[in-house]
mmCIF file of N, CA, C and O in Angstrom:
data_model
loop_
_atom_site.group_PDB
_atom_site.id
_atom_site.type_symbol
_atom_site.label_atom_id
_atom_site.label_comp_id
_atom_site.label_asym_id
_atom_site.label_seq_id
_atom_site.Cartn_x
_atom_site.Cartn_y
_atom_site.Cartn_z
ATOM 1 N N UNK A 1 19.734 -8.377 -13.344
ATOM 2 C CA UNK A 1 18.743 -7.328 -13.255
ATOM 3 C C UNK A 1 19.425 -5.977 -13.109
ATOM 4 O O UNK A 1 20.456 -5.876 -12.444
ATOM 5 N N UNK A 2 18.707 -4.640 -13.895
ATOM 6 C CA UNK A 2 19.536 -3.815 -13.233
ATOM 7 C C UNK A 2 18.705 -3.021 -12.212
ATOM 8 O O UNK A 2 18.522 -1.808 -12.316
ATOM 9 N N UNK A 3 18.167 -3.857 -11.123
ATOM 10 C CA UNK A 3 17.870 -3.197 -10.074
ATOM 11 C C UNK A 3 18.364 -3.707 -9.176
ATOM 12 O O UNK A 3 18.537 -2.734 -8.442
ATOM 13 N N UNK A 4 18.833 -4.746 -8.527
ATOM 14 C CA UNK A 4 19.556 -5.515 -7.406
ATOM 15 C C UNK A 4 19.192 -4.880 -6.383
ATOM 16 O O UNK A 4 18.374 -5.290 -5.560
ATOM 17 N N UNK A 5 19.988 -3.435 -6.345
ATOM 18 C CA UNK A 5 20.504 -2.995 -5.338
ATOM 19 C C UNK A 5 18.931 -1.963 -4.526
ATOM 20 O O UNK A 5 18.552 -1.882 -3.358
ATOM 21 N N UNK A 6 18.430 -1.377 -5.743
ATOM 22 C CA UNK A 6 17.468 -0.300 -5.576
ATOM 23 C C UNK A 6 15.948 -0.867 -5.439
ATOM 24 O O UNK A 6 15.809 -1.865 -6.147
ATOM 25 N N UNK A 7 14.893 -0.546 -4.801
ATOM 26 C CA UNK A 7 12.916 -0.784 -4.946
ATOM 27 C C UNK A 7 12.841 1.173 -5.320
ATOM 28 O O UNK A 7 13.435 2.191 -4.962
ATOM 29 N N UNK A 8 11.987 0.875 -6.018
ATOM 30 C CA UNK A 8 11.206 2.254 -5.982
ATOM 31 C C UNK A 8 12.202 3.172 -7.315
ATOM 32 O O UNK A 8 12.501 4.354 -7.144
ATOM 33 N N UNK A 9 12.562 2.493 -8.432
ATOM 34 C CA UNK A 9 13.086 3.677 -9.199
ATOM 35 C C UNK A 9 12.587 3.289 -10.307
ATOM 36 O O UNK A 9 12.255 2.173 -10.707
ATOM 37 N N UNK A 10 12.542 4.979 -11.079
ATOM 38 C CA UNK A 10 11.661 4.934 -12.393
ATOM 39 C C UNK A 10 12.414 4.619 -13.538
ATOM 40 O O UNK A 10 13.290 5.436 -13.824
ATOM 41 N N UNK A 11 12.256 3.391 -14.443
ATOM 42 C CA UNK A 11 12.932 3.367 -15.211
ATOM 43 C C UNK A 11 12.319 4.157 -16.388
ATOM 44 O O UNK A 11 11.097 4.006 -16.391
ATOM 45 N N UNK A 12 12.787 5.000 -17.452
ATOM 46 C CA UNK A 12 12.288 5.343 -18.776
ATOM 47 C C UNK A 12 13.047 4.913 -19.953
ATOM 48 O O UNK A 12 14.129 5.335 -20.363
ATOM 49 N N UNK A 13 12.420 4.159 -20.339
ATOM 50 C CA UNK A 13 13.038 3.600 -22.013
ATOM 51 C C UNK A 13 12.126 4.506 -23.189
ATOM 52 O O UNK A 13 10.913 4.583 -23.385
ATOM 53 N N UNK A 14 13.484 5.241 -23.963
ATOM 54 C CA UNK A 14 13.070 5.563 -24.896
ATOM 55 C C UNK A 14 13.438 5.376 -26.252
ATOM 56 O O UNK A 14 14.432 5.877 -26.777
ATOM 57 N N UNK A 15 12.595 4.628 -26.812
ATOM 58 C CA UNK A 15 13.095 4.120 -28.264
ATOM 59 C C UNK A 15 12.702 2.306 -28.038
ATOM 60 O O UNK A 15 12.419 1.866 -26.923
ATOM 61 N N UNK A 16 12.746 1.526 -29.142
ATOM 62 C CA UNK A 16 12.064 -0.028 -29.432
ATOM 63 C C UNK A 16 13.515 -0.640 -28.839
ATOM 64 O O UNK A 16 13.316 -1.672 -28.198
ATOM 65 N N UNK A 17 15.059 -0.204 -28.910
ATOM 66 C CA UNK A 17 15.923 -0.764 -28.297
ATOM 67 C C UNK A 17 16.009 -0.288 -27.270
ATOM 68 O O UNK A 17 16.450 -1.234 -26.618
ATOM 69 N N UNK A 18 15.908 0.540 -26.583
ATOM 70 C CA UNK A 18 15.836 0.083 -25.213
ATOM 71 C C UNK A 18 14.529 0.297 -23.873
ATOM 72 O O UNK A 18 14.340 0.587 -22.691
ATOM 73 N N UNK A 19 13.705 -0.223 -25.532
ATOM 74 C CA UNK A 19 13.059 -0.862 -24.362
ATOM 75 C C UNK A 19 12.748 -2.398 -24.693
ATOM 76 O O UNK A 19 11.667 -2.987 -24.705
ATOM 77 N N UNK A 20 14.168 -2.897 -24.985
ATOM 78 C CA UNK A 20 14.316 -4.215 -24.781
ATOM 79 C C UNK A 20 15.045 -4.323 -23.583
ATOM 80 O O UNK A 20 15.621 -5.410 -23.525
ATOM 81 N N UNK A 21 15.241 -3.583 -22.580
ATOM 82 C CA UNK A 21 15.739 -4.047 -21.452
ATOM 83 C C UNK A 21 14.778 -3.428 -20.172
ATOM 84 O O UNK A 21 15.114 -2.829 -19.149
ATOM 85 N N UNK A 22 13.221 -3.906 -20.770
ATOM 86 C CA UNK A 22 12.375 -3.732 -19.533
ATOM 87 C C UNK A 22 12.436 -5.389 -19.082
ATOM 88 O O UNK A 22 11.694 -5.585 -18.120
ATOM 89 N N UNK A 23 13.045 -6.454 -19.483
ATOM 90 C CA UNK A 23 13.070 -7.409 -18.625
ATOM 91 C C UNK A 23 13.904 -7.924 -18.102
ATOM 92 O O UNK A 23 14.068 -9.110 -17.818
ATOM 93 N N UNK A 24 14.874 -6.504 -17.828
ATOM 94 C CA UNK A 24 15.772 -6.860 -16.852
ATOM 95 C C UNK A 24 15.323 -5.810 -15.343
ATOM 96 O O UNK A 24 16.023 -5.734 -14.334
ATOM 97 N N UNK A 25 14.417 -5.317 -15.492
ATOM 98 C CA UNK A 25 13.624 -4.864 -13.890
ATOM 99 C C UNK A 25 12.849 -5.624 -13.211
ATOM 100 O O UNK A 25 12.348 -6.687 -13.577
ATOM 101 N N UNK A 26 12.790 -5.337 -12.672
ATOM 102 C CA UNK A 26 12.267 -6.351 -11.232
ATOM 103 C C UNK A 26 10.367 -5.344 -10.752
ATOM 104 O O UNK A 26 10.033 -4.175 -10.945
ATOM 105 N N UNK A 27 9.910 -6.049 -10.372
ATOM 106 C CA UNK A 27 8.407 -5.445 -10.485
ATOM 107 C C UNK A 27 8.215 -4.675 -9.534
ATOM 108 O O UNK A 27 7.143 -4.109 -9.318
ATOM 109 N N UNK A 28 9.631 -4.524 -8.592
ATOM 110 C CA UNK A 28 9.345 -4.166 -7.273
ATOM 111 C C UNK A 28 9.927 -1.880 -7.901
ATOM 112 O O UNK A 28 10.148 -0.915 -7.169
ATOM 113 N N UNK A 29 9.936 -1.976 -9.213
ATOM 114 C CA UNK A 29 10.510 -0.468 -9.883
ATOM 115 C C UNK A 29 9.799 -0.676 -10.623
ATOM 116 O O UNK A 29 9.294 -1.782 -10.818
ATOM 117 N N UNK A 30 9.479 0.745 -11.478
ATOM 118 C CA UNK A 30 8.444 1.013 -12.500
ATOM 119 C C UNK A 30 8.987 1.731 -14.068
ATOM 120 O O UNK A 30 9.853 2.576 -14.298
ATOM 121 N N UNK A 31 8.288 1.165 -14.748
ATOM 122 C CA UNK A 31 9.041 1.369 -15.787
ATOM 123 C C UNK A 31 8.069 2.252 -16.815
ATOM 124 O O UNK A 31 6.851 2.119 -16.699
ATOM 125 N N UNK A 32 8.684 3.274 -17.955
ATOM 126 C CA UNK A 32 7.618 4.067 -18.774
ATOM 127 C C UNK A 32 8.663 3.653 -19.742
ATOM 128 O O UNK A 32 9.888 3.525 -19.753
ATOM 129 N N UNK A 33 7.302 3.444 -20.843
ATOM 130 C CA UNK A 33 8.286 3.269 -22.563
ATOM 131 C C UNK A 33 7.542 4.109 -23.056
ATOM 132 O O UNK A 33 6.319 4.177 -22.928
ATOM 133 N N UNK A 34 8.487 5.044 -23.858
ATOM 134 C CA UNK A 34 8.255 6.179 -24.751
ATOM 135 C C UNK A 34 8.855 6.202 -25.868
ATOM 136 O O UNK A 34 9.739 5.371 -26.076
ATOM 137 N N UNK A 35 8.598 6.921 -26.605
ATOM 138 C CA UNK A 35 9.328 6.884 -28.021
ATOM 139 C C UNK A 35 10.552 7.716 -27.949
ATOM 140 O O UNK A 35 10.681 8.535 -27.039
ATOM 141 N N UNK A 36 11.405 7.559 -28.809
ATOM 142 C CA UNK A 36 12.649 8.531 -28.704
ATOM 143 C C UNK A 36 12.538 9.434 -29.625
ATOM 144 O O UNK A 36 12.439 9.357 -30.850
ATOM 145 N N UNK A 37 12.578 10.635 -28.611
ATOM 146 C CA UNK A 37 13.029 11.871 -29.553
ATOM 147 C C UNK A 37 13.374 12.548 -31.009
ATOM 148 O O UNK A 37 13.609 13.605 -31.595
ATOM 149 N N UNK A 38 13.233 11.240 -31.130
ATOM 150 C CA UNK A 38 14.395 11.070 -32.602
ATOM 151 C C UNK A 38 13.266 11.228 -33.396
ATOM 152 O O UNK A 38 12.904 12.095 -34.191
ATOM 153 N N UNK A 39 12.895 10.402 -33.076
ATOM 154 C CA UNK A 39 11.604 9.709 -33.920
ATOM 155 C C UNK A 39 10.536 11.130 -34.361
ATOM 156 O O UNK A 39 9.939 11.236 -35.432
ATOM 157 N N UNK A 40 10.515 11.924 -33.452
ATOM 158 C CA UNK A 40 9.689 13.069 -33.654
ATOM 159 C C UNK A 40 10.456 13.941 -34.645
ATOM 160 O O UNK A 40 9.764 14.219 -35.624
ATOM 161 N N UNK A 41 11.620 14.424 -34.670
ATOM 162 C CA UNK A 41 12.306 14.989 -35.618
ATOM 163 C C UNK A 41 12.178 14.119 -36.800
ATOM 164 O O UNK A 41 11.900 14.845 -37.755
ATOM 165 N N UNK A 42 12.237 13.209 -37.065
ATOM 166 C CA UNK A 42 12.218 12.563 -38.333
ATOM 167 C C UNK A 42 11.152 12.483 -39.258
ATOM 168 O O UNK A 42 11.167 12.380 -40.485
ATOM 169 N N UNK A 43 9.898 12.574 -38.159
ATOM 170 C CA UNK A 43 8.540 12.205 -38.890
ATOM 171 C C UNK A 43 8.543 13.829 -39.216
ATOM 172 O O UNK A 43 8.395 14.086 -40.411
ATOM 173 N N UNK A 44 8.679 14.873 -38.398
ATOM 174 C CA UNK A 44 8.544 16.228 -38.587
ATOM 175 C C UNK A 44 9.343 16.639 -40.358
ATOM 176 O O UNK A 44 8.977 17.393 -41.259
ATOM 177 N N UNK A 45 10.296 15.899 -40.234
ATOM 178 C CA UNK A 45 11.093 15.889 -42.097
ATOM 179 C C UNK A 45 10.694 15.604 -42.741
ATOM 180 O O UNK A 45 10.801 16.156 -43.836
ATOM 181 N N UNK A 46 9.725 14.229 -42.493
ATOM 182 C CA UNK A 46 8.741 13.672 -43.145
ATOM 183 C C UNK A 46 7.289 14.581 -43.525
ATOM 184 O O UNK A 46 6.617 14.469 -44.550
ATOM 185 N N UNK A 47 7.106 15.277 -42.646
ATOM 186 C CA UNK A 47 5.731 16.034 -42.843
ATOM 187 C C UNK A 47 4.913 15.664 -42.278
ATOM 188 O O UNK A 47 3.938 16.414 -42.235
ATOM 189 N N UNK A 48 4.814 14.290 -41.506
ATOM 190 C CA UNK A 48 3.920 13.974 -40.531
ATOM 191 C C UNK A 48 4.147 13.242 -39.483
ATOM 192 O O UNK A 48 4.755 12.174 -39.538
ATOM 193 N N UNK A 49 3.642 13.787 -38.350
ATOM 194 C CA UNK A 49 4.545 13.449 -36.844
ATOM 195 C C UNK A 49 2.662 12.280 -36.362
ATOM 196 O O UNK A 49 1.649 12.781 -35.874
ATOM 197 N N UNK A 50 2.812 11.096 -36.659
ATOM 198 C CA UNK A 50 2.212 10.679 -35.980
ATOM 199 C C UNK A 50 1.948 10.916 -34.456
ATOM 200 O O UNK A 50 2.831 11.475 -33.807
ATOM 201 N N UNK A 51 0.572 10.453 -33.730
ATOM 202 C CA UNK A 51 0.937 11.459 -32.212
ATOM 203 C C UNK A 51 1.280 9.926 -31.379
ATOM 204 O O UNK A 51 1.020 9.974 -30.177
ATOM 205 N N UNK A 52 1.620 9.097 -31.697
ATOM 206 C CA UNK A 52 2.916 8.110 -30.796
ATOM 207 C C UNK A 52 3.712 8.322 -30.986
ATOM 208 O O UNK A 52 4.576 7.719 -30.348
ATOM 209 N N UNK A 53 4.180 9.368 -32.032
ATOM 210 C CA UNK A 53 5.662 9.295 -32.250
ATOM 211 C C UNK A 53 5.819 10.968 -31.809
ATOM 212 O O UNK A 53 6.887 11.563 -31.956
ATOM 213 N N UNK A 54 4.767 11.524 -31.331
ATOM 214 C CA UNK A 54 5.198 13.066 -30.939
ATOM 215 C C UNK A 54 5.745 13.041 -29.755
ATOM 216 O O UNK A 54 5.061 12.426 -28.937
ATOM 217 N N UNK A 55 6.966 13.588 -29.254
ATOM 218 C CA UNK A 55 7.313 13.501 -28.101
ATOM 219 C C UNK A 55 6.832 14.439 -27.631
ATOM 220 O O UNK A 55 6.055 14.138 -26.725
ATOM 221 N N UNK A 56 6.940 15.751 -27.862
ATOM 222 C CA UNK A 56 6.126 16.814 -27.616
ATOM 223 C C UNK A 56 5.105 16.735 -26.899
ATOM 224 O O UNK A 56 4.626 17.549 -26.110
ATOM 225 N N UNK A 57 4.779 15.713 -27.200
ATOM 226 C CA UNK A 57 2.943 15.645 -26.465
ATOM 227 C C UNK A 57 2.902 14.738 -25.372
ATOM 228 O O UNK A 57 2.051 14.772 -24.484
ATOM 229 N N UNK A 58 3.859 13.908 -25.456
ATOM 230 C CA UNK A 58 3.865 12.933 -24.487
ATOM 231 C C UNK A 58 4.097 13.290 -22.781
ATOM 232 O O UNK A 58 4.644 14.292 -22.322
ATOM 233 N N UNK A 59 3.491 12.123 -22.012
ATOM 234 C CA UNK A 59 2.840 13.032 -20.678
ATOM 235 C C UNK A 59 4.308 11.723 -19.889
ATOM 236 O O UNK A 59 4.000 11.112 -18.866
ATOM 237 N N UNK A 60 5.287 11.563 -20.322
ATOM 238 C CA UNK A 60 6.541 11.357 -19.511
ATOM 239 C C UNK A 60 6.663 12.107 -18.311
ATOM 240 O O UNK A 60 6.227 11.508 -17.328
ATOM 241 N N UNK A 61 7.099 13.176 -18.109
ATOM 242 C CA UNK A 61 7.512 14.126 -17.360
ATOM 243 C C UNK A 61 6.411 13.909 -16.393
ATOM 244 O O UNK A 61 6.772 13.190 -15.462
ATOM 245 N N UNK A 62 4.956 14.378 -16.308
ATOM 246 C CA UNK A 62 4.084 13.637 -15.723
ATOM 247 C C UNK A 62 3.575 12.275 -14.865
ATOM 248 O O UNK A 62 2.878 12.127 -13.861
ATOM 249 N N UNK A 63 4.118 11.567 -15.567
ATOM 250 C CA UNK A 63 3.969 10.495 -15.213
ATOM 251 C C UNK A 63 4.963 10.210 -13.933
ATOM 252 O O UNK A 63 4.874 9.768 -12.788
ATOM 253 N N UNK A 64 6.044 10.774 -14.894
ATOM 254 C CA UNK A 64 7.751 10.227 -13.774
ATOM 255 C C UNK A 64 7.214 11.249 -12.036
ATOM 256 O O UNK A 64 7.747 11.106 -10.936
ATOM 257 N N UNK A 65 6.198 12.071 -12.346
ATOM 258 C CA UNK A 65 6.165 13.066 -11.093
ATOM 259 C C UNK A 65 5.032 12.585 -10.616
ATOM 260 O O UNK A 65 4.923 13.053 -9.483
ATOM 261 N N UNK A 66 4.037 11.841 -10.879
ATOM 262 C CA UNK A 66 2.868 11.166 -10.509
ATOM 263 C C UNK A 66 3.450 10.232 -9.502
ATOM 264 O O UNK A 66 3.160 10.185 -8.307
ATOM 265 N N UNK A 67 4.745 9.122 -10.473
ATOM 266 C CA UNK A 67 5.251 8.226 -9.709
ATOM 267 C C UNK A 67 5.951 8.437 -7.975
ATOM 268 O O UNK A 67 5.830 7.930 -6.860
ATOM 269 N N UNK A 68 6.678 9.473 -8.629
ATOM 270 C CA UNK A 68 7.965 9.935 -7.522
ATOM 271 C C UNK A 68 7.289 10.361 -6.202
ATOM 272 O O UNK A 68 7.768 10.174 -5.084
ATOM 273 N N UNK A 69 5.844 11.094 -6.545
ATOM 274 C CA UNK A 69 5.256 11.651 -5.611
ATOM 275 C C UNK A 69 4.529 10.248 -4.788
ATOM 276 O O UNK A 69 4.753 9.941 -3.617
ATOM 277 N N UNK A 70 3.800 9.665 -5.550
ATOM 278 C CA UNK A 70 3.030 8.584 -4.849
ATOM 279 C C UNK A 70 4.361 7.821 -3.849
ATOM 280 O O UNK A 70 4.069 7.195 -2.830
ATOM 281 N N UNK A 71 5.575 7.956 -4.236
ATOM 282 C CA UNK A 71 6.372 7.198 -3.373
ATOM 283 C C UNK A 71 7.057 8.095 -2.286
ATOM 284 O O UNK A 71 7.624 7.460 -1.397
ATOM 285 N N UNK A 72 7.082 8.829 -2.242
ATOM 286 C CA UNK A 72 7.830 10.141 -0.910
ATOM 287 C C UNK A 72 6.760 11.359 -1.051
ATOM 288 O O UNK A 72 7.104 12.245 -0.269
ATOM 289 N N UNK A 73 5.997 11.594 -1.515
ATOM 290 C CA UNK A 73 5.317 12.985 -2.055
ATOM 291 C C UNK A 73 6.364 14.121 -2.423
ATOM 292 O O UNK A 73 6.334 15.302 -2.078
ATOM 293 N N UNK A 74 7.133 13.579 -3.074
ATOM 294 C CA UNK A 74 8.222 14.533 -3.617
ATOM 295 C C UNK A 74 8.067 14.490 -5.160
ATOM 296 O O UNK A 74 7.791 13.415 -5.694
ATOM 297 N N UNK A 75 8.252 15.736 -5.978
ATOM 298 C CA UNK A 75 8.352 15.816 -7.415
ATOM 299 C C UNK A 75 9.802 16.241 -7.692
ATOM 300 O O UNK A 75 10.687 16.611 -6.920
ATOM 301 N N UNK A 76 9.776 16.040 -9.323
ATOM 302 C CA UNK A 76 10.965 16.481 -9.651
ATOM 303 C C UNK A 76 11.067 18.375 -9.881
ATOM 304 O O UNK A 76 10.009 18.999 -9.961
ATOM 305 N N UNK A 77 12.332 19.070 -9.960
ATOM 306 C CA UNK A 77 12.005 19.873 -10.530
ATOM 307 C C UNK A 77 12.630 20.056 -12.201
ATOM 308 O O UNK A 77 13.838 20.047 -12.437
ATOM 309 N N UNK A 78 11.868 20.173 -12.970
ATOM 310 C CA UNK A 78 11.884 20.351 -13.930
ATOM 311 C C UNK A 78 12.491 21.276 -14.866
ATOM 312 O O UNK A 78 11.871 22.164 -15.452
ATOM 313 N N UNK A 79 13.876 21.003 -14.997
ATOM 314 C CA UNK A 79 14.622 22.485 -16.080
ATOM 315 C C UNK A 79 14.241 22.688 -16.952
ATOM 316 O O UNK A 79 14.701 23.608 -17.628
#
């Protein structure tokens, strides 16, 4: 597992490979799968950015501060 050691951390997989290693977490950490970055530049070359594949739009950042807070009431700060 790669949590052993840690409870309470956010994992984010972004992209279909890795998020083949959401079953190596343990239920006792939380995990967000998102698309990778990539993927939005590419469809954008393409001419059309499906909105699963927009990262842009995606509420990650959100989420990871929804989480963090419900567990210490602490957020991240955000560069």
């Amino acid at each position: 597992e790669l949590d052993r050691l840690f409870n309470s951390i956010v994992f984010v997989f972004l992209g279909r490979d890795a998020q083949e290693y959401n079953k190596h977490v343990s239920a006792r950490n939380y995990i967000l799968n998102y698309c990778h970055p990539a993927a939005t530049v590419y469809a954008k070359a393409r001419g059309n950015v499906p909105v699963h594949l927009d990262f842009t739009k995606s509420e990650m950042f959100k989420s990871i501060d929804e989480i963090t807070y419900n567990i210490d009431q602490t957020t991240i700060k955000w560069f």
